[in-house]
Every structure is written in structure tokens, then in C-alpha cells.
Tab-separated table of C-alpha atoms and ligand atoms in Angstrom:
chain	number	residue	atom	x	y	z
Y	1	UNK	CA	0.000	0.000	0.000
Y	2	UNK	CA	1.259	3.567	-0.768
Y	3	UNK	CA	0.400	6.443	1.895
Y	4	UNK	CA	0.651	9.984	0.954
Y	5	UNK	CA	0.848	12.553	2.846
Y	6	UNK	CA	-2.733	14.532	3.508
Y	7	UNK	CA	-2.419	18.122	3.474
Y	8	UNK	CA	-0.856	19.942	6.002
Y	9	UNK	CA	-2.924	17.629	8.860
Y	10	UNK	CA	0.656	15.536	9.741
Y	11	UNK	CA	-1.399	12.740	8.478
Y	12	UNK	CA	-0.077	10.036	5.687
Y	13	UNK	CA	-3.210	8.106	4.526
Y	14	UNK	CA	-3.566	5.100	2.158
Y	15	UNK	CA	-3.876	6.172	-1.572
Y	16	UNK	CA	-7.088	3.600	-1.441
Y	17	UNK	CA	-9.645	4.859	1.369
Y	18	UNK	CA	-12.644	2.392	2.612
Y	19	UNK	CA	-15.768	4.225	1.919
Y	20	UNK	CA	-18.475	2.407	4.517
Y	21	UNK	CA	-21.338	3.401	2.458
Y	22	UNK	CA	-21.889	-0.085	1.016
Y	23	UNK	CA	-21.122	-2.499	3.462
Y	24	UNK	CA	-22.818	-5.515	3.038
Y	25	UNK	CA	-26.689	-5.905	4.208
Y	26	UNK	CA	-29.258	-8.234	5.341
Y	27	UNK	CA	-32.688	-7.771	5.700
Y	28	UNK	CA	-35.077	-9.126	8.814
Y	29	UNK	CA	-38.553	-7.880	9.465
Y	30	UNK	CA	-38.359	-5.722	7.305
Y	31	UNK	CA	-35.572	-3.652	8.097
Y	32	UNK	CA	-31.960	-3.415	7.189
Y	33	UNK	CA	-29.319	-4.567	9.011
Y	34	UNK	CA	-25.042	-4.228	8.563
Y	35	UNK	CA	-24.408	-7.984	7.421
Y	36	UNK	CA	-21.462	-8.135	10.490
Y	37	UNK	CA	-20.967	-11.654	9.612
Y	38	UNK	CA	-19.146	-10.147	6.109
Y	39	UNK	CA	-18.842	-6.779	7.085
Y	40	UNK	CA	-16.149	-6.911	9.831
Y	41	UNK	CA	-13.919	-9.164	9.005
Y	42	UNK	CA	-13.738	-7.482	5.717
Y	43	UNK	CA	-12.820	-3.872	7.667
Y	44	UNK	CA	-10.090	-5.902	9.256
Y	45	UNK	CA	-8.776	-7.213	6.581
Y	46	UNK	CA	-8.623	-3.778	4.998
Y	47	UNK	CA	-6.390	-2.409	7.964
Y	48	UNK	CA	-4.270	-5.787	7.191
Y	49	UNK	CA	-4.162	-5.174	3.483
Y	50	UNK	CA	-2.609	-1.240	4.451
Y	51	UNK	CA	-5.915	0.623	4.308
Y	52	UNK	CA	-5.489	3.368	7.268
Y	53	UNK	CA	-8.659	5.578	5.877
Y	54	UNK	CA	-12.270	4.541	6.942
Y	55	UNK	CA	-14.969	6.800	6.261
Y	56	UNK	CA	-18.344	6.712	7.120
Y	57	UNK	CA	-21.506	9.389	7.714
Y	58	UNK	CA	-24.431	9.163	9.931
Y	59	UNK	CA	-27.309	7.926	7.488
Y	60	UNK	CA	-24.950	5.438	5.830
Y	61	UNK	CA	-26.632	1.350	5.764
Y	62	UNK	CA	-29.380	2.905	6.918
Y	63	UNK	CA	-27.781	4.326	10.127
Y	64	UNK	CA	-25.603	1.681	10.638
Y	65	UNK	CA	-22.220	2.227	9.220
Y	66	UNK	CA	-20.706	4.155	11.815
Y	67	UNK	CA	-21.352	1.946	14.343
Y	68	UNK	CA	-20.248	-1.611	12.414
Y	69	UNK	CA	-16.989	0.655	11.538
Y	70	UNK	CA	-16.441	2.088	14.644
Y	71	UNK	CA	-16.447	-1.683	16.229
Y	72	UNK	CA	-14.643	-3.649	13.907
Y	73	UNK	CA	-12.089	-1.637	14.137
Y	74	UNK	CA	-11.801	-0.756	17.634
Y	75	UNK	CA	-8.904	-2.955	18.599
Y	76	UNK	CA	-6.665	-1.357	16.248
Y	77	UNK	CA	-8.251	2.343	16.758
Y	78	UNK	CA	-4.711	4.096	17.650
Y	79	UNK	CA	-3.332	2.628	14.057
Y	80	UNK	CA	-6.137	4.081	11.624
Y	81	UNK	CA	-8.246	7.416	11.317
Y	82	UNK	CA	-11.126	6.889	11.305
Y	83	UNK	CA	-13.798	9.972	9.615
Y	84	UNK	CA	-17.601	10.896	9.427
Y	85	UNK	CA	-19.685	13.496	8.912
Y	86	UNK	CA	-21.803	16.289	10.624
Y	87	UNK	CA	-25.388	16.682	9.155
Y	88	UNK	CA	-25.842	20.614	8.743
Y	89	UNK	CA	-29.320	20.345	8.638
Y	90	UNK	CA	-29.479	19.124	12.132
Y	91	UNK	CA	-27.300	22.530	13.013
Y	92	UNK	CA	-30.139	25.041	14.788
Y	93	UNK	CA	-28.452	26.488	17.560
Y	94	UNK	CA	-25.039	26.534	19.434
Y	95	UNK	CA	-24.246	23.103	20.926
Y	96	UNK	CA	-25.175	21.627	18.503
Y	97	UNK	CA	-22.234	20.669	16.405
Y	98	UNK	CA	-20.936	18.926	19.549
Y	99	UNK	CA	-24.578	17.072	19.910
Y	100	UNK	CA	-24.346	15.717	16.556
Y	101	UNK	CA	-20.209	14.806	17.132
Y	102	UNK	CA	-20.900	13.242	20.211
Y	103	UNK	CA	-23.622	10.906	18.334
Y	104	UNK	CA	-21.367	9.681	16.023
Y	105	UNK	CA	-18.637	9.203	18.574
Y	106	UNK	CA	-21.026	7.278	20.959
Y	107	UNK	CA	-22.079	5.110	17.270
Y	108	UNK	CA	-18.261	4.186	16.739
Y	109	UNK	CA	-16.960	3.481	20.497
Y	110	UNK	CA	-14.785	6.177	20.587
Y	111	UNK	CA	-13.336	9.040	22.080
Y	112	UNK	CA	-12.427	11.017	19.394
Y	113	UNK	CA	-13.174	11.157	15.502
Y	114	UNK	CA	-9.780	11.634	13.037
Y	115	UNK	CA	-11.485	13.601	10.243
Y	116	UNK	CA	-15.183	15.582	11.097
Y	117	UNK	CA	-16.661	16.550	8.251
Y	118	UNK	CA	-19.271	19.296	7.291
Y	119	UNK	CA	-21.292	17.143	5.365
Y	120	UNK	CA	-22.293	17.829	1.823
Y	121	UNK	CA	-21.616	21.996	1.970
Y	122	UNK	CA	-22.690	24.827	-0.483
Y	123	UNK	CA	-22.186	28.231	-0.378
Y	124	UNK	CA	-25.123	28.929	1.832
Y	125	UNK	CA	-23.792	26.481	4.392
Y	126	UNK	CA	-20.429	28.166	4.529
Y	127	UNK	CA	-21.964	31.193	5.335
Y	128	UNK	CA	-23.823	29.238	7.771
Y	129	UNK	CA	-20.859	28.187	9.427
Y	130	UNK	CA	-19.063	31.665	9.885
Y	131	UNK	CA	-22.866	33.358	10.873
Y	132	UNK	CA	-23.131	30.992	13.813
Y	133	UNK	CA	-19.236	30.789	14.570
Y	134	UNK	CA	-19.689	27.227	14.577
Y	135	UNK	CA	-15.862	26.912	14.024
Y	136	UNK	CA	-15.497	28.469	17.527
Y	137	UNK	CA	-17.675	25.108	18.706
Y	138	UNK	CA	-14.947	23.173	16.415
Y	139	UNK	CA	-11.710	24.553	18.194
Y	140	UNK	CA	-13.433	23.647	21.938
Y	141	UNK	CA	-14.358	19.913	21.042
Y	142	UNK	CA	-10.555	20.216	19.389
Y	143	UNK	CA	-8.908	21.269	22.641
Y	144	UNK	CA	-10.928	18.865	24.372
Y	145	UNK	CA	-9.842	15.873	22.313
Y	146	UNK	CA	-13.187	15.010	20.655
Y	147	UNK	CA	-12.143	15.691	17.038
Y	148	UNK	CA	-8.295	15.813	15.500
Y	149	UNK	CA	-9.110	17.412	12.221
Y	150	UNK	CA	-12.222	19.258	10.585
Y	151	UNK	CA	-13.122	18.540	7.124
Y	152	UNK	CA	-16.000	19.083	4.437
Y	153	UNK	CA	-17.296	16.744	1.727
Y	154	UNK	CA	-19.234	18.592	-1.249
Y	155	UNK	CA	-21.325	18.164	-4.342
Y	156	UNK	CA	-22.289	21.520	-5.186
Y	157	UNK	CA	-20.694	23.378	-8.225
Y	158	UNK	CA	-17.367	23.397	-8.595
Y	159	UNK	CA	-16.945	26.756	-8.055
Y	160	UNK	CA	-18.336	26.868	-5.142
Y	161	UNK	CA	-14.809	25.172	-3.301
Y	162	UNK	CA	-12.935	28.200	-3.642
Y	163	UNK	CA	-15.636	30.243	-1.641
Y	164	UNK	CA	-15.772	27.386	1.286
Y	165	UNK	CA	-12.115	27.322	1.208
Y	166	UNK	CA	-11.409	30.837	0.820
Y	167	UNK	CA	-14.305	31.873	3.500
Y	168	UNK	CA	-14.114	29.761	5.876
Y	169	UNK	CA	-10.722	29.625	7.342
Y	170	UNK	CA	-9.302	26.587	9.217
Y	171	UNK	CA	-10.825	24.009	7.170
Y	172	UNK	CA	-8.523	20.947	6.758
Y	173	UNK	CA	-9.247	18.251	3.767
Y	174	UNK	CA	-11.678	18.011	1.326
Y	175	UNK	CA	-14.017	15.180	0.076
Y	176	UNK	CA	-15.501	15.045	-3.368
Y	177	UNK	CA	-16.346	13.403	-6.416
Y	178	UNK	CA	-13.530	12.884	-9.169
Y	179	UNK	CA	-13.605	9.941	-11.535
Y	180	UNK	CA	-12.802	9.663	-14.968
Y	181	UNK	CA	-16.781	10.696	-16.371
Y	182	UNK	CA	-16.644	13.263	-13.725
Y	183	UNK	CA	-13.454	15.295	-13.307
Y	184	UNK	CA	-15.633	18.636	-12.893
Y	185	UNK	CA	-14.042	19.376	-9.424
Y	186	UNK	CA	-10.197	18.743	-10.908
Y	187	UNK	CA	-9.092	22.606	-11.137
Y	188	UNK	CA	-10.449	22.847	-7.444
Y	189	UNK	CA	-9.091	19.644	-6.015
Y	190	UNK	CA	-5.925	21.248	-7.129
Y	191	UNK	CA	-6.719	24.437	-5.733
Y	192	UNK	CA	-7.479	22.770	-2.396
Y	193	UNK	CA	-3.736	21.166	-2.451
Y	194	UNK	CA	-2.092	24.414	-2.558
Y	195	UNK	CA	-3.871	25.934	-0.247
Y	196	UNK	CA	-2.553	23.007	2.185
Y	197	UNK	CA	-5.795	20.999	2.330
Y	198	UNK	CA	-5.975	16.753	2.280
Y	199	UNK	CA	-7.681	15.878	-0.657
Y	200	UNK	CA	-10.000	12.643	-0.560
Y	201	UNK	CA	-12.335	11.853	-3.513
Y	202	UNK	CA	-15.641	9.489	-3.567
Y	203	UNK	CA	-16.625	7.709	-6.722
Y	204	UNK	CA	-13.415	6.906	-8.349
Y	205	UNK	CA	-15.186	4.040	-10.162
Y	206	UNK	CA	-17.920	6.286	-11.243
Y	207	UNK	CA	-20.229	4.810	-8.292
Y	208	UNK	CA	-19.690	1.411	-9.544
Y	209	UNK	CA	-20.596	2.359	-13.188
Y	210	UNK	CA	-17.226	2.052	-14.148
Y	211	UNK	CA	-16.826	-1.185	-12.157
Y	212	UNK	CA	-17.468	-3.689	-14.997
Y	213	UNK	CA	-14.572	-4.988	-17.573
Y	214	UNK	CA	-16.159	-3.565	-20.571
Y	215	UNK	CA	-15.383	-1.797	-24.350
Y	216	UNK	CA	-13.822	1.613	-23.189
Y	217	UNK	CA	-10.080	0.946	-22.187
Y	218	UNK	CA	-10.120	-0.645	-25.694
Y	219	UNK	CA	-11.716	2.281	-26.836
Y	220	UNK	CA	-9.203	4.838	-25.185
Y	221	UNK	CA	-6.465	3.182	-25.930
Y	222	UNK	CA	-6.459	1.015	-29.020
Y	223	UNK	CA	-5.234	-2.452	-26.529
Y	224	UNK	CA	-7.613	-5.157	-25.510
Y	225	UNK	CA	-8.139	-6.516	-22.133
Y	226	UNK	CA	-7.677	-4.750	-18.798
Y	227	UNK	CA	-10.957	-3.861	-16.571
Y	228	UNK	CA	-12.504	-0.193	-17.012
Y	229	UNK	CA	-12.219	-0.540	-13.280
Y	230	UNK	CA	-9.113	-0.285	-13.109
Y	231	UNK	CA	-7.784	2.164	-15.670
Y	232	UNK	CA	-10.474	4.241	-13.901
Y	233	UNK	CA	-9.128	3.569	-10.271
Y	234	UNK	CA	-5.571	4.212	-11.859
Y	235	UNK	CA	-6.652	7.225	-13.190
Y	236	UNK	CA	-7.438	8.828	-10.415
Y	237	UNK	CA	-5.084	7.606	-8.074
Y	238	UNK	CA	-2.511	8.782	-10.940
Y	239	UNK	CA	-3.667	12.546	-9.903
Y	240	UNK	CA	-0.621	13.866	-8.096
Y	241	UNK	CA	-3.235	16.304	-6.554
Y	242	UNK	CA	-5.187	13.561	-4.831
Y	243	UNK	CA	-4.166	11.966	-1.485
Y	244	UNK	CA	-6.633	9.200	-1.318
Y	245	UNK	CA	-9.167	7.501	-3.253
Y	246	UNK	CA	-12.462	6.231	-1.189
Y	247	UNK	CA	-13.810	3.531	-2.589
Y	248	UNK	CA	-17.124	1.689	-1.225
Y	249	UNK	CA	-16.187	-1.847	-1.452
Y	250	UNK	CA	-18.987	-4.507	-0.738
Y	251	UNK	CA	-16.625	-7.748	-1.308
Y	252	UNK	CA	-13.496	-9.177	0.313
Y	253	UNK	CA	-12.496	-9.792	-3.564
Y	254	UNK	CA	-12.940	-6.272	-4.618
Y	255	UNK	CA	-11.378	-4.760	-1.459
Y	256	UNK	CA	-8.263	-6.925	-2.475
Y	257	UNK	CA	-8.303	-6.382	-6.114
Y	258	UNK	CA	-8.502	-2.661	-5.509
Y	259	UNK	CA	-5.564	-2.985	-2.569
Y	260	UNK	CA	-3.307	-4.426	-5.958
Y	261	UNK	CA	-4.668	-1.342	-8.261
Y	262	UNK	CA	-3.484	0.734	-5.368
Y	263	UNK	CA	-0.431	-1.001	-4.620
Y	264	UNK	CA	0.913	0.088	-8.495
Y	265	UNK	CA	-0.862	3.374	-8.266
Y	266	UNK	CA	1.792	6.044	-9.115
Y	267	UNK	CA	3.114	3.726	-11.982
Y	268	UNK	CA	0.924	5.929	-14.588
Y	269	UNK	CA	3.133	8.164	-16.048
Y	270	UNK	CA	1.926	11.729	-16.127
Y	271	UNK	CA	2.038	11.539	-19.866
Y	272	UNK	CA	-0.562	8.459	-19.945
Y	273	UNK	CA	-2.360	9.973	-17.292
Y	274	UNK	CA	-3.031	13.056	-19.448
Y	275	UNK	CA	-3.726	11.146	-22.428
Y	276	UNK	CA	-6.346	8.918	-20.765
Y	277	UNK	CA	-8.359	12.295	-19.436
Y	278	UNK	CA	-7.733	13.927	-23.211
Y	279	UNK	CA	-8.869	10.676	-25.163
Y	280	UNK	CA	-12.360	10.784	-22.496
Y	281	UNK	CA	-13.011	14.339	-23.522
Y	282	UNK	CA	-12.550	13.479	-26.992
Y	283	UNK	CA	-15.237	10.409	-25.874
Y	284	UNK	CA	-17.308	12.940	-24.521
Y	285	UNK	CA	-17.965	15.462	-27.233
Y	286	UNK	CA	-20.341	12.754	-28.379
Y	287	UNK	CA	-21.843	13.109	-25.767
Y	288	UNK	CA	-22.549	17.025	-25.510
Y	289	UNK	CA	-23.798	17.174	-29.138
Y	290	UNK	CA	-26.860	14.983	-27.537
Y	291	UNK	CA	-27.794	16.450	-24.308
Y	292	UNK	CA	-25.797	18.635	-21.785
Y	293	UNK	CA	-27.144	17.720	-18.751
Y	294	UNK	CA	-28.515	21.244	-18.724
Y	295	UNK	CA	-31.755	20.793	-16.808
Y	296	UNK	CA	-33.649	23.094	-18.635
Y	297	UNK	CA	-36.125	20.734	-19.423
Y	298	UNK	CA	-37.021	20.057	-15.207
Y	299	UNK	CA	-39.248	19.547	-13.508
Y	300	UNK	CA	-41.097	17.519	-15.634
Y	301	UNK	CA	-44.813	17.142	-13.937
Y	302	UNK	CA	-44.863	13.200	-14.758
Y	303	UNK	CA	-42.024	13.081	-12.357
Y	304	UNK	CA	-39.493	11.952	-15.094
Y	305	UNK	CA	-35.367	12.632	-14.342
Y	306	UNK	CA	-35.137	13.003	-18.276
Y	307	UNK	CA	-31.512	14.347	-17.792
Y	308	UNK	CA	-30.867	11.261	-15.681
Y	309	UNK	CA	-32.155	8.789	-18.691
Y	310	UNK	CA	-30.168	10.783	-20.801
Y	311	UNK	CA	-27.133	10.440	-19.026
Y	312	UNK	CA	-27.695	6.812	-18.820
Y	313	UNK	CA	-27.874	6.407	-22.370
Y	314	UNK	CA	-24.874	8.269	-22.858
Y	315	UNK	CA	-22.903	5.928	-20.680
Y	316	UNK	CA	-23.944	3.055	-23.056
Y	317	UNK	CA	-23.861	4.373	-25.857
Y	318	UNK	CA	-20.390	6.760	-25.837
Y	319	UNK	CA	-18.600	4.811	-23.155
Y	320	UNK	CA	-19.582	0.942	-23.446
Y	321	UNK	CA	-21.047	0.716	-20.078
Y	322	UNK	CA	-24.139	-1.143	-20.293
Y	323	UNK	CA	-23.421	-3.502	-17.593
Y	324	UNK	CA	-22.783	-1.127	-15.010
Y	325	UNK	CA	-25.617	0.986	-16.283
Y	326	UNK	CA	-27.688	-2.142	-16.445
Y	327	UNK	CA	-27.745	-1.579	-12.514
Y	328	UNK	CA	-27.918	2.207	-12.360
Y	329	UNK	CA	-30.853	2.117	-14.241
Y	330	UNK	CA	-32.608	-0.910	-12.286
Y	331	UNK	CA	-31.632	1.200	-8.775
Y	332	UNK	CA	-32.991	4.559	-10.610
Y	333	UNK	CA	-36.306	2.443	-11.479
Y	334	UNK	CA	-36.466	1.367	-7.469
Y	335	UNK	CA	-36.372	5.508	-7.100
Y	336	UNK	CA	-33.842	6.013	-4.102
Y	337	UNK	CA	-33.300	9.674	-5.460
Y	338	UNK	CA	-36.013	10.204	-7.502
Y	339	UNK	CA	-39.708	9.214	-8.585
Y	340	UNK	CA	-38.016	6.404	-10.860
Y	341	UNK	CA	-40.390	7.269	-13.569
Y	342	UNK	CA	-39.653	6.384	-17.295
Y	343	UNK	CA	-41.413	7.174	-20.258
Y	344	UNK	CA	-43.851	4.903	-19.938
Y	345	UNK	CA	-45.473	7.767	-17.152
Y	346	UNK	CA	-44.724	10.535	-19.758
Y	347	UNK	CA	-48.316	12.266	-19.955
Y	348	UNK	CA	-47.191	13.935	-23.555
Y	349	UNK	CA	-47.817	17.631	-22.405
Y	350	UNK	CA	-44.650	18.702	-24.169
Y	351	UNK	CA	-43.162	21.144	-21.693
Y	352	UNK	CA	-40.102	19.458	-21.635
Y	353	UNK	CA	-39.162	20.288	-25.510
Y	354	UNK	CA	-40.096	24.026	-25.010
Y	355	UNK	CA	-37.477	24.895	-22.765
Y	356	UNK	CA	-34.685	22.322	-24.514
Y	357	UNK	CA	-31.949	24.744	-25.612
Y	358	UNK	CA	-30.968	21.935	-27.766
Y	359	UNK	CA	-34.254	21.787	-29.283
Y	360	UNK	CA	-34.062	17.753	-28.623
Y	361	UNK	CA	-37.344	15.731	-29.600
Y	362	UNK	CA	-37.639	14.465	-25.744
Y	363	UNK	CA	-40.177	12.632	-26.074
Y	364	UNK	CA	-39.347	10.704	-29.282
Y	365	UNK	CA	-35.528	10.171	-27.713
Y	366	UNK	CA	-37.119	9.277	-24.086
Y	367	UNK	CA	-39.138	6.484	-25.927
Y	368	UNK	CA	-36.004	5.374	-27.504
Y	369	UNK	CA	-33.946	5.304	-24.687
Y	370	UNK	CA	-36.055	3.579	-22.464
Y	371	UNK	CA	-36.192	0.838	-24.887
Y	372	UNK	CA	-32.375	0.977	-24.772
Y	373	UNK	CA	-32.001	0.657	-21.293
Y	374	UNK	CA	-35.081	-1.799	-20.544
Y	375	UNK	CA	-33.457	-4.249	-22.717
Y	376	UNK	CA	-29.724	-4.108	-21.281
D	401	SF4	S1	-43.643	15.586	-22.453
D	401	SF4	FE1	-43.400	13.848	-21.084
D	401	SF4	S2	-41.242	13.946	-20.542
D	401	SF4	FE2	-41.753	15.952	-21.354
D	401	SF4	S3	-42.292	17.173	-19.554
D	401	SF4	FE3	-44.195	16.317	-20.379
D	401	SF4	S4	-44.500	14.433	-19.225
D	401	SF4	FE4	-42.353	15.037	-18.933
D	402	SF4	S1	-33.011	20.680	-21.616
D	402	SF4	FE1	-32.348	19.355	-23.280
D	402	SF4	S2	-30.117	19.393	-23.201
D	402	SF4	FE2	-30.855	20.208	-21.241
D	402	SF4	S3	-30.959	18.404	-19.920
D	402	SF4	FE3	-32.971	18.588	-20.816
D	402	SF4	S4	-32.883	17.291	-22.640
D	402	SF4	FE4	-30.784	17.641	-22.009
């Protein structure tokens, strides 16, 4: 395992982070449970393999990653860091950034938390922070020894990192998305290195859509075999800019094939690593002549993500991915984000097509597409 060092925190973290966002389930009476049978021993054998990163938040498994993290790792506590998340949301008054801290702490069966996150910030929760001096609240539980380091994770616009970093002062890593069909937050990520701050990114196999072997290394590069997976785990970990990638392995074989990506991450020269990203865009152009991803066309009053289809189709189509996509669009259908609708609940009113700025026949490519993706 390679460790690099994170920022200015005096921390050296595993290139490959475990990201306890997946860990494996079961279901009884209806309700879902942390598998612990599968689950722990596969955190341990993580620490074995070199991992050092753990990260969790407190709605992951349905409230229950913390906790299984927090315990299966407990007898090696003093060897890892361990990192979750503070729900901003839940933020009303003073005290309660502590509250919420002391939660998690009391869910992983410890006394203090490595990396404490503001969880998913934007603008308006940066000015959030600084209007309620919540990092006042964050330099008491510091002196106290309930938290070593304070983070933030993010999905907003890129832009949007500067102003967090920029505005609110003291802030020590960063967590966001960066993966080979998403490198939106790469100018920022690097921004966030010079300005001292760890850098951690989620997704680095595109969620698991880039998980599958499938057409597109061939496609990048002209040579057969070799997983997406792993050119796209390569890829990222290839960043110089990037301290650790978190991945949310389900499997003791994926943690370990990802532990021997990781263990020859670095071997991408920066030449190949800047062809790879220059060959995608090329991939990608495709892609924008069809639809941007603009959302111009929401909300559409059948409840349809038609950007979301879209998108989906793109990644078959442009990229090779139907396999992964396959179970995007089967989890999409099951709505955990949205209303899952498809075009079979399109009620033809046409609004949609009105406000396309790439005057796109919707409802003619929705039909299409949905065909596409029904039949993967
Ligand atoms: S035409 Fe169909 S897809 Fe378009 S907005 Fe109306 S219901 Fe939605
Ligand atoms: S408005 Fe058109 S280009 Fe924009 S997301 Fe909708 S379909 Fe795509």
C-alpha cells in the first residue's frame, strides 16, 4: 500500500480509502441490518491489506455504518483514522455541532473522531458556518480531544470550493467526487492542495458504473483486455493532486483487487495519465452534441429525471457501459433519489421540448432510450 501525505494535517493516509457506504446488508422484518458476519472481518482485513482511511456518515446502511466501523475496528483504533460526517441540517443552535459529534462518537466506540466533516456543503452552508461561529464550537471539542481534524465533503458546483475554502478559514481536507466521467471538481481539487488541504475523492469508479470490464479501455487506448475498473481507479489515483481515493467496497475480492490497483498506483506516467483524461473528452464530445445535462427541461410534472435517462444512455452508448448501467438504471427504477419514472409515465404535455436549448425531440428520444435501457 502507498500512503501519501494529507495536506498539512501531519497525516499520511492510504492512496485507497474504505468508503463504509456499502457495506454488506441483510434484511429481517423488514428492516436493514449491517451484514457483520461479512462486514467486519472485511474492515479488518482492509487495515491488514494497508488501508489506514475509513470513512463513514451518519445515514450510511441505513444508520448503521458508523457503528459496524467504529467496532470492527476498535482494537486497532490508535493505528487508523477513522472519519464521518456532521449533518448541517441538524445545526439550529449553538451546541449543537458537539450534539451531533458526540452521536457519532457514541455510534463508533470512541473518544475522538480523526477527520469531522461538514457534510455535503454549499455556499449557503459556509456562510452558515461563519454566521453561527460554529468553528469556535470546532476549536473547543478540538482542545478537548473530541475531534483531530475538521473537514467538508461537497457536491455543489465546482466553483463553489474556492468560496468554502477561501471563506471559511481553518478548514482541513476536502471530500468530493472525481472519476474519470466526472473530473468537474479537478481545477479545485488542485486548488485545495495548494492551499494546504488533504484531498479525498468518492466515486473513483464512477459509483460502480465504471466497475465492470467492458469496451472503453479498448476504446481509449487502441489495446484489448484490462478492466474499465481499473484504468479508472488508476486514473485517479494517478492525480498527483489527490491523497486518497475512497472507494465503497462490498466484497473481500474487490477490497483486495482494488488494494493491488493501489499497490501500483503512481506507476501511470503523467504523460498516460493526461492522455487517458484527453482521449475521455474526446469520448465525450459525443456526448454534448446529444444532451448537456442542462436541466432546462425540469421539472417535468410526470415526475421523469429526463436528464438522468439521458445520461444513462450516454454511458452506453459513448462509453460501453451497459453492464454497469444495467444496474444504475434498475436502482434509478427502485427511485432512491427520484420518482423512478420512465417514459412509460410521460403524460405527452410537451413542456419538456419548449425549454430544450438543444431543441431535442424528448419525447421521441425518451421512448427510444427507455427501450435501450429496458433491454440491457
Ligand atoms: S412531455 Fe413527457 S417527458 Fe416531457 S415534460 Fe411532459 S411528461 Fe415530462
Ligand atoms: S433541456 Fe435538453 S439538453 Fe438540457 S438536460 Fe434537458 S434534454 Fe438535455
Amino acid at each position: 500500500m502507498q500512503y501519501r501525505k494529507f495536506g498539512n494535517t501531519g497525516a499520511e493516509i492510504s492512496v485507497l480509502g474504505f468508503g463504509c457506504m456499502r457495506l454488506p446488508e441483510i434484511r429481517k422484518d423488514d428492516k436493514s441490518y449491517i451484514d457483520e458476519d461479512l462486514a467486519m472481518p472485511m474492515l479488518m482485513r482492509a487495515y491488514e491489506l494497508g488501508i489506514n482511511y475509513f470513512d463513514s456518515a451518519p445515514y450510511y446502511c441505513n444508520s448503521n455504518s458508523e457503528s459496524a466501523m467504529g467496532r470492527a475496528l476498535k482494537s486497532v483504533r490508535d493505528k487508523i483514522y477513522l472519519s464521518t460526517k456532521i449533518p448541517m441540517e441538524k445545526y439550529e443552535k449553538k451546541g449543537d455541532f458537539r450534539k451531533q459529534l458526540e452521536n457519532s462518537l457514541a455510534k463508533m466506540e470512541t473518544d475522538y473522531v480523526d477527520f469531522y466533516h461538514f457534510w455535503g456543503i454549499n455556499k449557503a452552508t459556509a456562510d452558515k458556518i461563519n454566521k453561527n461561529d460554529i468553528m469556535s464550537e470546532v476549536r473547543e471539542c478540538r482542545e478537548q480531544g473530541l475531534l483531530r481534524h475538521i473537514s467538508f465533503s461537497f457536491h455543489d458546483a465546482p466553483e463553489s470550493v474556492k468560496y468554502i475554502i477561501d471563506g471559511v478559514p481553518g478548514l482541513e481536507s476536502i471530500l468530493c467526487q472525481y472519476n474519470l466521467l466526472d473530473r468537474s471538481n479537478e481545477a479545485m481539487l488542485e486548488y485545495a492542495k495548494e492551499k494546504g488541504l488533504g484531498t479525498a475523492v468518492m466515486g473513483p469508479v464512477g459509483g460502480g458504473r465504471l466497475s465492470p470490464p467492458t469496451g472503453l479501455y479498448e476504446k481509449l487506448t487502441g489495446k484489448k483486455s484490462s478492466a474499465t475498473y481499473e484504468v479508472a481507479l488508476r486514473f485517479v489515483m494517478g492525480n498527483p493532486n489527490i491523497s486518497c481515493a475512497l472507494s465503497g467496497m462490498e466484497t473481500v475480492e474487490m477490497l483486495e483487487k482494488n488494494v493491488k490497483i493501489a499497490d501500483i498506483a503512481g506507476e501511470i506516467t503523467a504523460e498516460e495519465w493526461a492522455r487517458l483524461g484527453e482521449a475521455m473528452e474526446e469520448v465525450a464530445k459525443f456526448r454534448d452534441l446529444y444532451c448537456t445535462g442542462c436541466k432546462y427541461c425540469m421539472p417535468c410534472p410526470a415526475g421523469i429525471d429526463i436528464p438522468k435517462l439521458f445520461e444513462f444512455y450516454t454511458h452506453v452508448n459513448v462509453y460501453g457501459l451497459g453492464e454497469g448501467i444495467k444496474g444504475s438504471y434498475k436502482w434509478y427504477k427502485k427511485n432512491p433519489w427520484g420518482e423512478g419514472k420512465t417514459f412509460a409515465h410521460c403524460v405527452d404535455c410537451g413542456s419538456c421540448e419548449k425549454k430544450c436549448p438543444q431543441k431535442l425531440s424528448i419525447r421521441k428520444e425518451l421512448e427510444r432510450v427507455c427501450e435501450v435501457l429496458e433491454n440491457l
